[in-house]
């Protein structure tokens, strides 16, 4: 089985286990045909991979998406707030703890 299929399978089975969903329940929530999921789960090495649209609908309902990239080779993206010049000046005047709180607030 190739890495793409493995990533989709790992994600799908992980979501169903974590949420306690069957393939049919997840499909109903995502408004897709259950066979789009079950066909792949029955034979992940050779079964039909769900379309990008189906994967997108499943991801929206699940609140997560398949992870295709290896974390060691491609670390997760970090969020960095964009600050105004005034905010940068304020930040530079803060100590470490206050600075961390300032950045946390800027991220929200």
XYZ file of C-alpha atoms in Angstrom:
108
model
C 0.000 0.000 0.000
C 1.382 3.427 -0.900
C 1.905 6.271 1.566
C -1.146 8.227 0.373
C -3.510 5.325 0.946
C -1.850 4.582 4.282
C -2.340 8.202 5.428
C -6.019 8.203 4.423
C -6.624 4.849 6.105
C -4.845 5.925 9.310
C -6.887 9.138 9.411
C -10.238 7.500 8.650
C -9.865 4.685 11.160
C -8.534 7.114 13.776
C -11.497 9.472 13.357
C -14.037 6.662 13.514
C -12.428 5.202 16.627
C -12.074 8.559 18.404
C -15.635 9.648 17.587
C -17.231 6.230 17.968
C -18.636 6.531 14.444
C -19.353 3.767 11.987
C -18.566 4.435 8.341
C -22.301 4.865 7.708
C -22.768 7.346 10.557
C -19.811 9.433 9.401
C -21.089 9.369 5.820
C -24.542 10.579 6.912
C -23.025 13.449 8.904
C -20.854 14.432 5.931
C -23.703 13.953 3.457
C -21.770 11.476 1.306
C -22.606 7.953 0.182
C -21.421 5.340 2.707
C -19.948 3.237 -0.096
C -17.423 6.043 -0.662
C -15.980 5.101 2.713
C -16.688 1.387 3.061
C -15.284 0.449 -0.345
C -11.919 1.925 0.646
C -11.969 0.547 4.202
C -12.705 -2.985 2.997
C -9.655 -3.021 0.726
C -7.403 -0.012 1.368
C -4.621 -1.378 -0.831
C -6.765 -1.691 -3.957
C -10.193 -0.201 -3.185
C -11.385 3.036 -4.683
C -9.958 6.032 -2.825
C -12.636 8.579 -1.869
C -12.647 11.664 -4.081
C -11.161 14.959 -2.946
C -14.690 16.314 -2.485
C -15.655 13.356 -0.288
C -12.469 13.656 1.756
C -13.154 17.362 2.183
C -16.690 16.757 3.429
C -15.471 14.055 5.819
C -12.713 16.350 7.094
C -15.111 19.224 7.776
C -17.367 16.992 9.861
C -14.429 15.326 11.637
C -12.621 18.568 12.396
C -9.364 17.103 11.089
C -7.826 16.004 7.812
C -5.447 13.315 6.605
C -1.792 13.981 7.328
C 0.187 13.178 4.186
C 3.570 14.592 5.163
C 6.009 12.955 7.555
C 6.280 15.069 10.719
C 10.034 14.462 10.952
C 10.669 15.687 7.413
C 8.013 18.410 7.424
C 7.280 19.830 10.880
C 3.805 21.201 11.523
C 3.274 24.828 10.569
C 3.384 27.248 13.467
C 1.050 30.211 13.686
C 2.736 33.574 14.070
C 0.700 36.732 14.673
C 1.203 39.768 12.480
C 1.837 42.760 14.690
C 1.623 46.451 13.998
C 4.677 48.606 14.649
C 3.008 49.865 17.824
C 2.366 46.291 19.014
C 5.999 45.350 18.343
C 7.193 48.312 20.428
C 4.837 47.300 23.254
C 6.012 43.693 23.031
C 9.687 44.639 23.218
C 9.046 46.454 26.517
C 7.533 43.353 28.155
C 9.250 40.618 30.137
C 9.134 36.984 29.089
C 5.879 35.963 30.817
C 4.040 39.118 29.850
C 5.399 38.765 26.302
C 4.106 35.194 26.043
C 0.689 36.316 27.260
C 0.754 39.196 24.758
C 1.516 36.827 21.846
C -1.135 34.344 23.006
C -3.704 37.138 23.041
C -2.571 38.318 19.586
C -3.156 34.807 18.193
C -6.822 34.848 19.237
